[in-house]
Amino acid sequence: MSDSKTIFISLIGKGRPQQDRKGYQKTTYFFNEIQDTVHKSFFGSALYEVLNRQEYEIDKWLIFGTNQSSWSELIEILDDQFHDEMTELYDKVYDEEEKGISGELLGEWQKALQRFIPGIRLIIVDPLDYEVYINHMLKEIPDEPGKIVLDITHAFRHMPVVIAFSLMVLKHIKNISDIVVYYGAFELKKDRKNAEEPTPVLRIDFINTLVSYAENLATFNYSGYFPSLLNTLRITDTEKTYFWLEMNRQPRRDLEDISKKLKENMSESNHVAEISRYLNKEIEPLIGATLEKRMIERARFFFAKKQYLKDLILLYEGLILAVGRSQGMRNVLEYQEREKIREYINKNFDTIFDTEEKKRIYSELKNTRHAAVHGTISQETRNYLENEEQFQKLFNDALTLYGYISGDELC
């Protein structure tokens, strides 16, 4: 049973006509969920019945097809007792869809079906109009939380592909919690010529896992936030570690534990191993590193993602700490000790930065950092705050300066 509203999306193609009467050949579909078969010509009708038997709350049923799709077969959704009153309109639809049904007649057919299924929408599309699906779904899918059931069985093969990728966008705009994909896999029958053998139905739940990987990898790539990605890799309870890392604490033991679990995943030969390996490349440099080295590594990470305010702050603070350590100041986590480092730099500026180039880089980094953080502007920093290429050059120059002071070789 579903605990939220469901939007059911189907594609309807061209059926195989029966030889002795109007209508299209039926297929027997076997559904694991109900351990039973359903006999229909249109897979969407079979799935609609199964979803109702499982008490899904279907808010809308969007059916995409061309003007020559077998729209008339939607009559099989209705109980037999209602077929007679629909016969005249059914015949019109059946006769016209061969040459191409008009939007007017399909609208009439939709209105008739809506007496029994209020949420049904029949949508004619041009197979080469790739934007039509997302535009219709934007209008039809409500904003409140819900799930999508997508039937990809019929129609041209590219159409469900476009719909699936469109749903990746709508998943966030429309607050979609899950996407369940169904496919009536006629080609998986052991004997396709045996009409008595049921066609297996695939429920492809792995789609949601793939969507989670894509979303969480994107989140990590652009923000550095890794707990959600680790959850998909079965590594849980890492929110505190990330928070400490963001707050420039020293979660070394937790990072070691995360890296150990990632390496255990890497022993496999599958997608989990490759994603774990990818993530561990970012985690390992933070283990055992001094605070300033972690700051520098994080600065480089955010610089690559163009999160320039973050990388600017981290790089400047990392440079300050590197100066302190080079002069034997050990309690650099204490605020008063940090202020002593700044005082030391001011008093020994010409000694620490022994060339005009080093002095320039440090001064311009410091002034740019202060201007960016406080929102101030000056002629001295304008070039770095308003010209991305110039800022990038300053950042790389400052990395070189950090390497000179700390003795670290940055990869």
Tab-separated table of C-alpha atoms in Angstrom:
chain	number	residue	atom	x	y	z
A	1	MET	CA	0.000	0.000	0.000
A	2	SER	CA	1.285	3.478	-0.849
A	3	ASP	CA	1.472	6.109	1.896
A	4	SER	CA	1.557	9.064	-0.534
A	5	LYS	CA	-0.033	10.160	-3.775
A	6	THR	CA	1.238	8.498	-6.925
A	7	ILE	CA	1.596	9.877	-10.425
A	8	PHE	CA	1.409	7.013	-12.900
A	9	ILE	CA	3.081	7.657	-16.266
A	10	SER	CA	2.635	5.367	-19.270
A	11	LEU	CA	3.531	5.345	-22.939
A	12	ILE	CA	1.132	3.819	-25.403
A	13	GLY	CA	2.282	2.491	-28.749
A	14	LYS	CA	0.730	0.704	-31.686
A	15	GLY	CA	-0.849	-2.652	-30.878
A	16	ARG	CA	-1.096	-5.742	-33.039
A	17	PRO	CA	-4.666	-5.915	-34.468
A	18	GLN	CA	-6.740	-9.019	-33.915
A	19	GLN	CA	-7.680	-10.779	-37.117
A	20	ASP	CA	-11.278	-11.678	-36.388
A	21	ARG	CA	-12.609	-8.514	-34.722
A	22	LYS	CA	-11.808	-4.990	-33.633
A	23	GLY	CA	-9.189	-4.588	-30.981
A	24	TYR	CA	-5.628	-5.627	-30.393
A	25	GLN	CA	-3.959	-8.851	-29.350
A	26	LYS	CA	-3.676	-9.320	-25.600
A	27	THR	CA	-0.686	-10.431	-23.569
A	28	THR	CA	-0.665	-12.221	-20.234
A	29	TYR	CA	1.639	-10.423	-17.778
A	30	PHE	CA	2.924	-11.998	-14.578
A	31	PHE	CA	3.440	-9.639	-11.606
A	32	ASN	CA	5.608	-10.796	-8.724
A	33	GLU	CA	3.974	-8.341	-6.322
A	34	ILE	CA	0.608	-10.088	-6.497
A	35	GLN	CA	1.874	-13.485	-7.664
A	36	ASP	CA	-0.769	-13.410	-10.342
A	37	THR	CA	-1.281	-12.702	-14.037
A	38	VAL	CA	-3.226	-9.954	-15.789
A	39	HIS	CA	-4.429	-10.341	-19.390
A	40	LYS	CA	-4.406	-7.047	-21.330
A	41	SER	CA	-3.396	-5.632	-24.714
A	42	PHE	CA	-1.942	-2.454	-23.178
A	43	PHE	CA	0.602	-3.026	-20.401
A	44	GLY	CA	-0.311	0.279	-18.765
A	45	SER	CA	-3.851	-1.024	-18.184
A	46	ALA	CA	-2.466	-4.178	-16.565
A	47	LEU	CA	-0.178	-2.185	-14.303
A	48	TYR	CA	-2.969	0.240	-13.402
A	49	GLU	CA	-5.049	-2.699	-12.232
A	50	VAL	CA	-2.166	-4.118	-10.183
A	51	LEU	CA	-1.405	-0.765	-8.552
A	52	ASN	CA	-5.049	-0.441	-7.540
A	53	ARG	CA	-5.025	-3.959	-6.126
A	54	GLN	CA	-2.078	-2.861	-3.972
A	55	GLU	CA	-4.080	0.205	-2.882
A	56	TYR	CA	-1.857	2.830	-4.464
A	57	GLU	CA	-3.469	6.263	-4.324
A	58	ILE	CA	-3.143	7.202	-8.002
A	59	ASP	CA	-3.687	10.933	-8.258
A	60	LYS	CA	-3.081	11.194	-12.010
A	61	TRP	CA	-2.368	8.860	-14.880
A	62	LEU	CA	-0.467	10.537	-17.706
A	63	ILE	CA	-0.420	8.554	-20.955
A	64	PHE	CA	1.878	9.774	-23.741
A	65	GLY	CA	1.463	8.516	-27.281
A	66	THR	CA	1.405	9.519	-30.935
A	67	ASN	CA	-1.695	10.233	-33.011
A	68	GLN	CA	-1.518	6.628	-34.285
A	69	SER	CA	-1.207	4.930	-30.913
A	70	SER	CA	-3.814	2.387	-29.855
A	71	TRP	CA	-5.841	4.820	-27.739
A	72	SER	CA	-9.012	2.804	-28.205
A	73	GLU	CA	-7.609	-0.028	-26.089
A	74	LEU	CA	-7.967	2.104	-22.975
A	75	ILE	CA	-11.531	0.799	-22.887
A	76	GLU	CA	-10.173	-2.352	-21.252
A	77	ILE	CA	-9.538	-0.308	-18.100
A	78	LEU	CA	-13.279	-0.168	-17.533
A	79	ASP	CA	-15.468	-2.940	-16.184
A	80	ASP	CA	-17.299	-4.838	-18.907
A	81	GLN	CA	-20.652	-3.450	-17.706
A	82	PHE	CA	-19.665	0.018	-18.979
A	83	HIS	CA	-18.440	-1.060	-22.417
A	84	ASP	CA	-21.819	-0.876	-24.173
A	85	GLU	CA	-22.360	2.795	-23.399
A	86	MET	CA	-18.859	3.541	-24.753
A	87	THR	CA	-19.176	1.492	-27.955
A	88	GLU	CA	-20.039	4.300	-30.376
A	89	LEU	CA	-17.176	6.538	-29.225
A	90	TYR	CA	-14.814	3.539	-29.038
A	91	ASP	CA	-15.540	2.733	-32.685
A	92	LYS	CA	-14.765	6.319	-33.722
A	93	VAL	CA	-11.453	6.263	-31.884
A	94	TYR	CA	-10.494	2.849	-33.223
A	95	ASP	CA	-11.302	3.766	-36.825
A	96	GLU	CA	-9.528	7.137	-36.729
A	97	GLU	CA	-6.321	6.136	-34.936
A	98	GLU	CA	-5.174	4.138	-37.956
A	99	LYS	CA	-4.706	7.299	-40.030
A	100	GLY	CA	-4.029	9.581	-37.055
A	101	ILE	CA	-6.495	10.590	-34.378
A	102	SER	CA	-7.352	14.260	-33.992
A	103	GLY	CA	-6.786	16.129	-30.771
A	104	GLU	CA	-10.496	16.929	-30.657
A	105	LEU	CA	-11.591	13.290	-30.771
A	106	LEU	CA	-8.922	12.215	-28.283
A	107	GLY	CA	-10.120	14.968	-25.948
A	108	GLU	CA	-13.644	13.582	-26.237
A	109	TRP	CA	-12.325	10.095	-25.479
A	110	GLN	CA	-10.416	11.409	-22.474
A	111	LYS	CA	-13.502	13.154	-21.118
A	112	ALA	CA	-15.501	9.939	-21.400
A	113	LEU	CA	-12.805	7.910	-19.597
A	114	GLN	CA	-12.520	10.547	-16.860
A	115	ARG	CA	-16.046	9.672	-15.722
A	116	PHE	CA	-14.473	6.475	-14.384
A	117	ILE	CA	-10.829	7.561	-13.905
A	118	PRO	CA	-10.814	11.297	-13.041
A	119	GLY	CA	-7.015	11.618	-13.121
A	120	ILE	CA	-6.421	10.160	-16.595
A	121	ARG	CA	-4.734	12.428	-19.158
A	122	LEU	CA	-4.267	11.425	-22.816
A	123	ILE	CA	-1.402	13.369	-24.366
A	124	ILE	CA	-0.526	13.291	-28.070
A	125	VAL	CA	3.156	14.018	-28.692
A	126	ASP	CA	5.432	14.382	-31.666
A	127	PRO	CA	8.075	11.646	-31.170
A	128	LEU	CA	10.809	14.141	-32.108
A	129	ASP	CA	9.656	16.820	-29.648
A	130	TYR	CA	11.954	15.966	-26.753
A	131	GLU	CA	10.792	18.830	-24.521
A	132	VAL	CA	7.092	18.002	-24.591
A	133	TYR	CA	7.269	15.457	-21.752
A	134	ILE	CA	8.886	17.660	-19.131
A	135	ASN	CA	6.612	20.559	-20.048
A	136	HIS	CA	3.477	18.438	-19.606
A	137	MET	CA	4.749	16.866	-16.406
A	138	LEU	CA	5.550	20.291	-14.951
A	139	LYS	CA	1.882	21.201	-15.366
A	140	GLU	CA	0.391	17.885	-14.280
A	141	ILE	CA	2.546	16.752	-11.355
A	142	PRO	CA	1.511	18.472	-8.095
A	143	ASP	CA	4.026	20.191	-5.824
A	144	GLU	CA	3.282	18.174	-2.695
A	145	PRO	CA	5.400	15.081	-1.877
A	146	GLY	CA	4.594	12.022	-3.941
A	147	LYS	CA	6.036	9.188	-5.974
A	148	ILE	CA	6.228	8.326	-9.641
A	149	VAL	CA	5.432	4.979	-11.237
A	150	LEU	CA	6.844	4.921	-14.767
A	151	ASP	CA	5.814	2.306	-17.317
A	152	ILE	CA	8.418	2.121	-20.109
A	153	THR	CA	6.982	-0.842	-22.016
A	154	HIS	CA	5.455	0.630	-25.180
A	155	ALA	CA	6.057	3.425	-27.736
A	156	PHE	CA	9.297	4.362	-29.495
A	157	ARG	CA	12.323	3.331	-27.484
A	158	HIS	CA	13.736	6.828	-27.092
A	159	MET	CA	10.549	8.224	-25.541
A	160	PRO	CA	10.849	6.576	-22.086
A	161	VAL	CA	14.533	7.519	-22.030
A	162	VAL	CA	13.666	11.200	-22.440
A	163	ILE	CA	10.923	10.920	-19.807
A	164	ALA	CA	13.273	9.209	-17.347
A	165	PHE	CA	15.898	11.946	-17.642
A	166	SER	CA	13.174	14.595	-17.395
A	167	LEU	CA	12.102	13.070	-14.092
A	168	MET	CA	15.638	13.530	-12.739
A	169	VAL	CA	15.013	17.266	-13.009
A	170	LEU	CA	11.436	17.141	-11.737
A	171	LYS	CA	12.413	14.999	-8.759
A	172	HIS	CA	13.558	18.143	-6.985
A	173	ILE	CA	11.266	20.759	-8.506
A	174	LYS	CA	8.187	18.663	-7.742
A	175	ASN	CA	9.268	17.014	-4.481
A	176	ILE	CA	9.198	13.465	-5.853
A	177	SER	CA	10.250	10.930	-3.216
A	178	ASP	CA	10.640	7.784	-5.350
A	179	ILE	CA	10.629	6.696	-8.956
A	180	VAL	CA	9.493	3.130	-9.606
A	181	VAL	CA	10.043	1.775	-13.117
A	182	TYR	CA	8.070	-1.120	-14.626
A	183	TYR	CA	8.716	-2.966	-17.837
A	184	GLY	CA	6.701	-5.742	-19.465
A	185	ALA	CA	9.628	-7.792	-20.778
A	186	PHE	CA	8.137	-9.796	-23.658
A	187	GLU	CA	11.641	-10.555	-24.962
A	188	LEU	CA	12.487	-12.369	-21.698
A	189	LYS	CA	9.939	-15.082	-22.313
A	190	LYS	CA	11.573	-18.470	-22.741
A	191	ASP	CA	9.366	-19.174	-25.761
A	192	ARG	CA	8.012	-16.039	-27.425
A	193	LYS	CA	5.784	-18.117	-29.701
A	194	ASN	CA	4.029	-19.700	-26.740
A	195	ALA	CA	0.969	-17.561	-26.038
A	196	GLU	CA	0.276	-19.515	-22.866
A	197	GLU	CA	3.584	-18.511	-21.272
A	198	PRO	CA	3.160	-15.291	-19.240
A	199	THR	CA	5.331	-12.289	-20.033
A	200	PRO	CA	7.535	-11.437	-17.025
A	201	VAL	CA	7.162	-7.972	-15.519
A	202	LEU	CA	10.259	-6.215	-14.225
A	203	ARG	CA	10.030	-3.774	-11.343
A	204	ILE	CA	13.362	-1.942	-11.540
A	205	ASP	CA	13.846	-0.536	-8.033
A	206	PHE	CA	17.598	-0.151	-8.599
A	207	ILE	CA	16.729	3.053	-10.475
A	208	ASN	CA	16.279	4.815	-7.125
A	209	THR	CA	19.714	3.655	-5.985
A	210	LEU	CA	21.279	5.010	-9.165
A	211	VAL	CA	19.459	8.317	-8.713
A	212	SER	CA	20.770	8.507	-5.135
A	213	TYR	CA	24.320	7.885	-6.323
A	214	ALA	CA	24.014	10.608	-8.959
A	215	GLU	CA	22.518	13.149	-6.562
A	216	ASN	CA	24.900	12.455	-3.705
A	217	LEU	CA	27.966	12.405	-5.940
A	218	ALA	CA	26.901	15.772	-7.347
A	219	THR	CA	26.381	17.121	-3.819
A	220	PHE	CA	29.827	15.911	-2.763
A	221	ASN	CA	31.492	17.214	-5.905
A	222	TYR	CA	30.135	20.709	-5.487
A	223	SER	CA	29.917	21.124	-1.716
A	224	GLY	CA	32.202	18.529	-0.125
A	225	TYR	CA	29.293	17.128	1.911
A	226	PHE	CA	29.858	13.359	2.102
A	227	PRO	CA	27.481	11.782	4.711
A	228	SER	CA	24.644	11.178	2.196
A	229	LEU	CA	27.026	9.574	-0.287
A	230	LEU	CA	28.499	7.402	2.462
A	231	ASN	CA	24.995	6.303	3.435
A	232	THR	CA	24.456	4.934	-0.072
A	233	LEU	CA	27.688	2.980	0.425
A	234	ARG	CA	26.365	1.509	3.704
A	235	ILE	CA	28.646	3.694	5.853
A	236	THR	CA	26.427	5.517	8.337
A	237	ASP	CA	26.580	8.011	11.213
A	238	THR	CA	29.167	10.335	9.672
A	239	GLU	CA	27.303	13.640	10.077
A	240	LYS	CA	29.263	14.562	13.217
A	241	THR	CA	32.566	13.859	11.432
A	242	TYR	CA	31.630	16.166	8.590
A	243	PHE	CA	30.509	18.885	11.006
A	244	TRP	CA	33.797	18.699	12.901
A	245	LEU	CA	35.707	18.869	9.628
A	246	GLU	CA	33.734	21.943	8.561
A	247	MET	CA	34.425	23.557	11.924
A	248	ASN	CA	38.179	22.845	11.582
A	249	ARG	CA	38.228	20.325	14.422
A	250	GLN	CA	40.432	17.238	14.272
A	251	PRO	CA	38.262	14.131	13.614
A	252	ARG	CA	41.269	11.993	12.737
A	253	ARG	CA	39.975	8.761	14.265
A	254	ASP	CA	36.609	9.111	12.540
A	255	LEU	CA	38.253	9.841	9.190
A	256	GLU	CA	40.468	6.791	9.621
A	257	ASP	CA	37.374	4.686	10.309
A	258	ILE	CA	35.633	6.033	7.199
A	259	SER	CA	38.695	5.371	5.056
A	260	LYS	CA	38.991	1.841	6.442
A	261	LYS	CA	35.374	1.059	5.534
A	262	LEU	CA	35.815	2.579	2.084
A	263	LYS	CA	38.854	0.368	1.519
A	264	GLU	CA	36.817	-2.672	2.557
A	265	ASN	CA	34.284	-1.716	-0.132
A	266	MET	CA	37.124	-1.322	-2.612
A	267	SER	CA	37.998	-4.995	-2.274
A	268	GLU	CA	34.923	-5.819	-4.340
A	269	SER	CA	34.762	-5.621	-8.121
A	270	ASN	CA	31.668	-3.506	-8.701
A	271	HIS	CA	30.262	0.010	-8.788
A	272	VAL	CA	30.368	0.322	-4.983
A	273	ALA	CA	34.133	-0.274	-5.087
A	274	GLU	CA	34.695	2.408	-7.720
A	275	ILE	CA	32.577	5.007	-5.932
A	276	SER	CA	34.355	4.172	-2.660
A	277	ARG	CA	37.736	4.551	-4.341
A	278	TYR	CA	36.693	7.894	-5.786
A	279	LEU	CA	35.570	9.197	-2.379
A	280	ASN	CA	38.566	7.828	-0.503
A	281	LYS	CA	40.906	9.887	-2.692
A	282	GLU	CA	39.406	12.973	-1.072
A	283	ILE	CA	39.272	11.556	2.458
A	284	GLU	CA	42.801	10.156	2.763
A	285	PRO	CA	44.713	13.467	2.444
A	286	LEU	CA	42.784	14.771	5.479
A	287	ILE	CA	43.905	11.931	7.769
A	288	GLY	CA	46.853	12.733	9.969
A	289	ALA	CA	47.361	16.098	8.344
A	290	THR	CA	48.107	19.136	10.465
A	291	LEU	CA	45.314	21.671	10.779
A	292	GLU	CA	46.881	23.991	8.216
A	293	LYS	CA	47.420	21.122	5.764
A	294	ARG	CA	43.768	20.125	6.117
A	295	MET	CA	42.790	23.737	5.524
A	296	ILE	CA	44.928	23.876	2.394
A	297	GLU	CA	43.553	20.587	1.079
A	298	ARG	CA	39.994	21.790	1.678
A	299	ALA	CA	40.837	25.119	0.056
A	300	ARG	CA	42.044	23.299	-3.056
A	301	PHE	CA	38.917	21.153	-3.050
A	302	PHE	CA	36.598	24.177	-2.912
A	303	PHE	CA	38.707	26.084	-5.427
A	304	ALA	CA	38.157	23.265	-7.929
A	305	LYS	CA	34.401	23.622	-7.301
A	306	LYS	CA	34.584	27.422	-7.700
A	307	GLN	CA	33.468	28.023	-4.121
A	308	TYR	CA	35.863	30.920	-3.966
A	309	LEU	CA	34.927	32.514	-0.625
A	310	LYS	CA	35.471	29.234	1.192
A	311	ASP	CA	38.770	28.504	-0.504
A	312	LEU	CA	39.992	32.060	0.092
A	313	ILE	CA	39.304	31.931	3.834
A	314	LEU	CA	40.834	28.478	4.253
A	315	LEU	CA	43.933	29.287	2.216
A	316	TYR	CA	44.646	32.484	4.128
A	317	GLU	CA	44.189	30.845	7.542
A	318	GLY	CA	46.269	27.848	6.474
A	319	LEU	CA	49.075	30.182	5.420
A	320	ILE	CA	48.973	31.968	8.795
A	321	LEU	CA	49.227	28.653	10.643
A	322	ALA	CA	52.076	27.491	8.418
A	323	VAL	CA	54.063	30.573	9.414
A	324	GLY	CA	53.386	29.825	13.082
A	325	ARG	CA	54.531	26.233	12.859
A	326	SER	CA	57.647	27.238	10.925
A	327	GLN	CA	58.543	29.400	13.919
A	328	GLY	CA	57.880	26.685	16.508
A	329	MET	CA	54.479	27.962	17.706
A	330	ARG	CA	52.637	24.778	18.620
A	331	ASN	CA	49.363	25.752	20.299
A	332	VAL	CA	47.959	27.177	17.097
A	333	LEU	CA	44.394	26.076	17.902
A	334	GLU	CA	44.198	28.690	20.647
A	335	TYR	CA	42.935	32.110	19.628
A	336	GLN	CA	45.588	34.000	21.574
A	337	GLU	CA	48.361	31.971	19.940
A	338	ARG	CA	46.821	32.706	16.526
A	339	GLU	CA	46.940	36.430	17.299
A	340	LYS	CA	50.591	36.072	18.293
A	341	ILE	CA	51.294	34.630	14.847
A	342	ARG	CA	49.684	37.622	13.168
A	343	GLU	CA	51.718	39.971	15.360
A	344	TYR	CA	54.872	38.028	14.528
A	345	ILE	CA	54.140	38.336	10.797
A	346	ASN	CA	53.614	42.091	11.105
A	347	LYS	CA	56.921	42.555	12.987
A	348	ASN	CA	58.964	40.203	10.786
A	349	PHE	CA	57.276	40.754	7.467
A	350	ASP	CA	60.455	41.412	5.488
A	351	THR	CA	62.203	38.363	6.992
A	352	ILE	CA	59.388	35.866	6.496
A	353	PHE	CA	58.673	37.011	2.963
A	354	ASP	CA	62.169	37.629	1.687
A	355	THR	CA	61.364	38.693	-1.863
A	356	GLU	CA	59.140	41.407	-3.247
A	357	GLU	CA	57.032	38.778	-5.022
A	358	LYS	CA	56.337	36.877	-1.772
A	359	LYS	CA	55.440	40.108	-0.002
A	360	ARG	CA	53.072	41.035	-2.792
A	361	ILE	CA	51.327	37.656	-2.794
A	362	TYR	CA	50.790	37.604	0.969
A	363	SER	CA	49.574	41.209	1.149
A	364	GLU	CA	47.192	40.820	-1.758
A	365	LEU	CA	45.845	37.519	-0.387
A	366	LYS	CA	45.230	39.066	3.041
A	367	ASN	CA	43.559	42.182	1.659
A	368	THR	CA	41.438	40.196	-0.779
A	369	ARG	CA	40.332	37.859	2.004
A	370	HIS	CA	39.301	40.764	4.243
A	371	ALA	CA	37.504	42.559	1.407
A	372	ALA	CA	35.588	39.424	0.377
A	373	VAL	CA	34.570	38.496	3.935
A	374	HIS	CA	33.444	41.985	4.893
A	375	GLY	CA	32.062	43.035	1.528
A	376	THR	CA	34.351	46.036	1.257
A	377	ILE	CA	36.117	47.207	-1.856
A	378	SER	CA	39.321	49.010	-2.669
A	379	GLN	CA	41.313	49.714	-5.775
A	380	GLU	CA	43.959	47.291	-4.511
A	381	THR	CA	41.610	44.297	-4.360
A	382	ARG	CA	39.086	45.151	-7.080
A	383	ASN	CA	40.964	43.182	-9.717
A	384	TYR	CA	40.821	39.961	-7.675
A	385	LEU	CA	37.234	40.395	-6.528
A	386	GLU	CA	35.814	41.167	-9.946
A	387	ASN	CA	38.038	39.182	-12.306
A	388	GLU	CA	37.871	35.416	-11.915
A	389	GLU	CA	41.047	34.702	-13.862
A	390	GLN	CA	43.028	37.140	-11.731
A	391	PHE	CA	41.635	35.600	-8.552
A	392	GLN	CA	42.590	32.118	-9.753
A	393	LYS	CA	46.140	33.319	-10.418
A	394	LEU	CA	46.358	34.824	-6.918
A	395	PHE	CA	45.123	31.555	-5.406
A	396	ASN	CA	47.744	29.487	-7.228
A	397	ASP	CA	50.485	31.977	-6.343
A	398	ALA	CA	49.434	31.727	-2.676
A	399	LEU	CA	49.589	27.918	-2.843
A	400	THR	CA	53.175	28.216	-4.041
A	401	LEU	CA	53.895	30.595	-1.143
A	402	TYR	CA	52.382	28.098	1.296
A	403	GLY	CA	54.655	25.377	-0.083
A	404	TYR	CA	57.691	27.598	0.397
A	405	ILE	CA	56.811	28.375	4.043
A	406	SER	CA	55.620	24.927	5.109
A	407	GLY	CA	58.013	22.803	3.066
A	408	ASP	CA	55.051	20.734	1.824
A	409	GLU	CA	54.967	19.639	-1.781
A	410	LEU	CA	51.407	19.907	-3.035
A	411	CYS	CA	50.365	17.378	-5.644
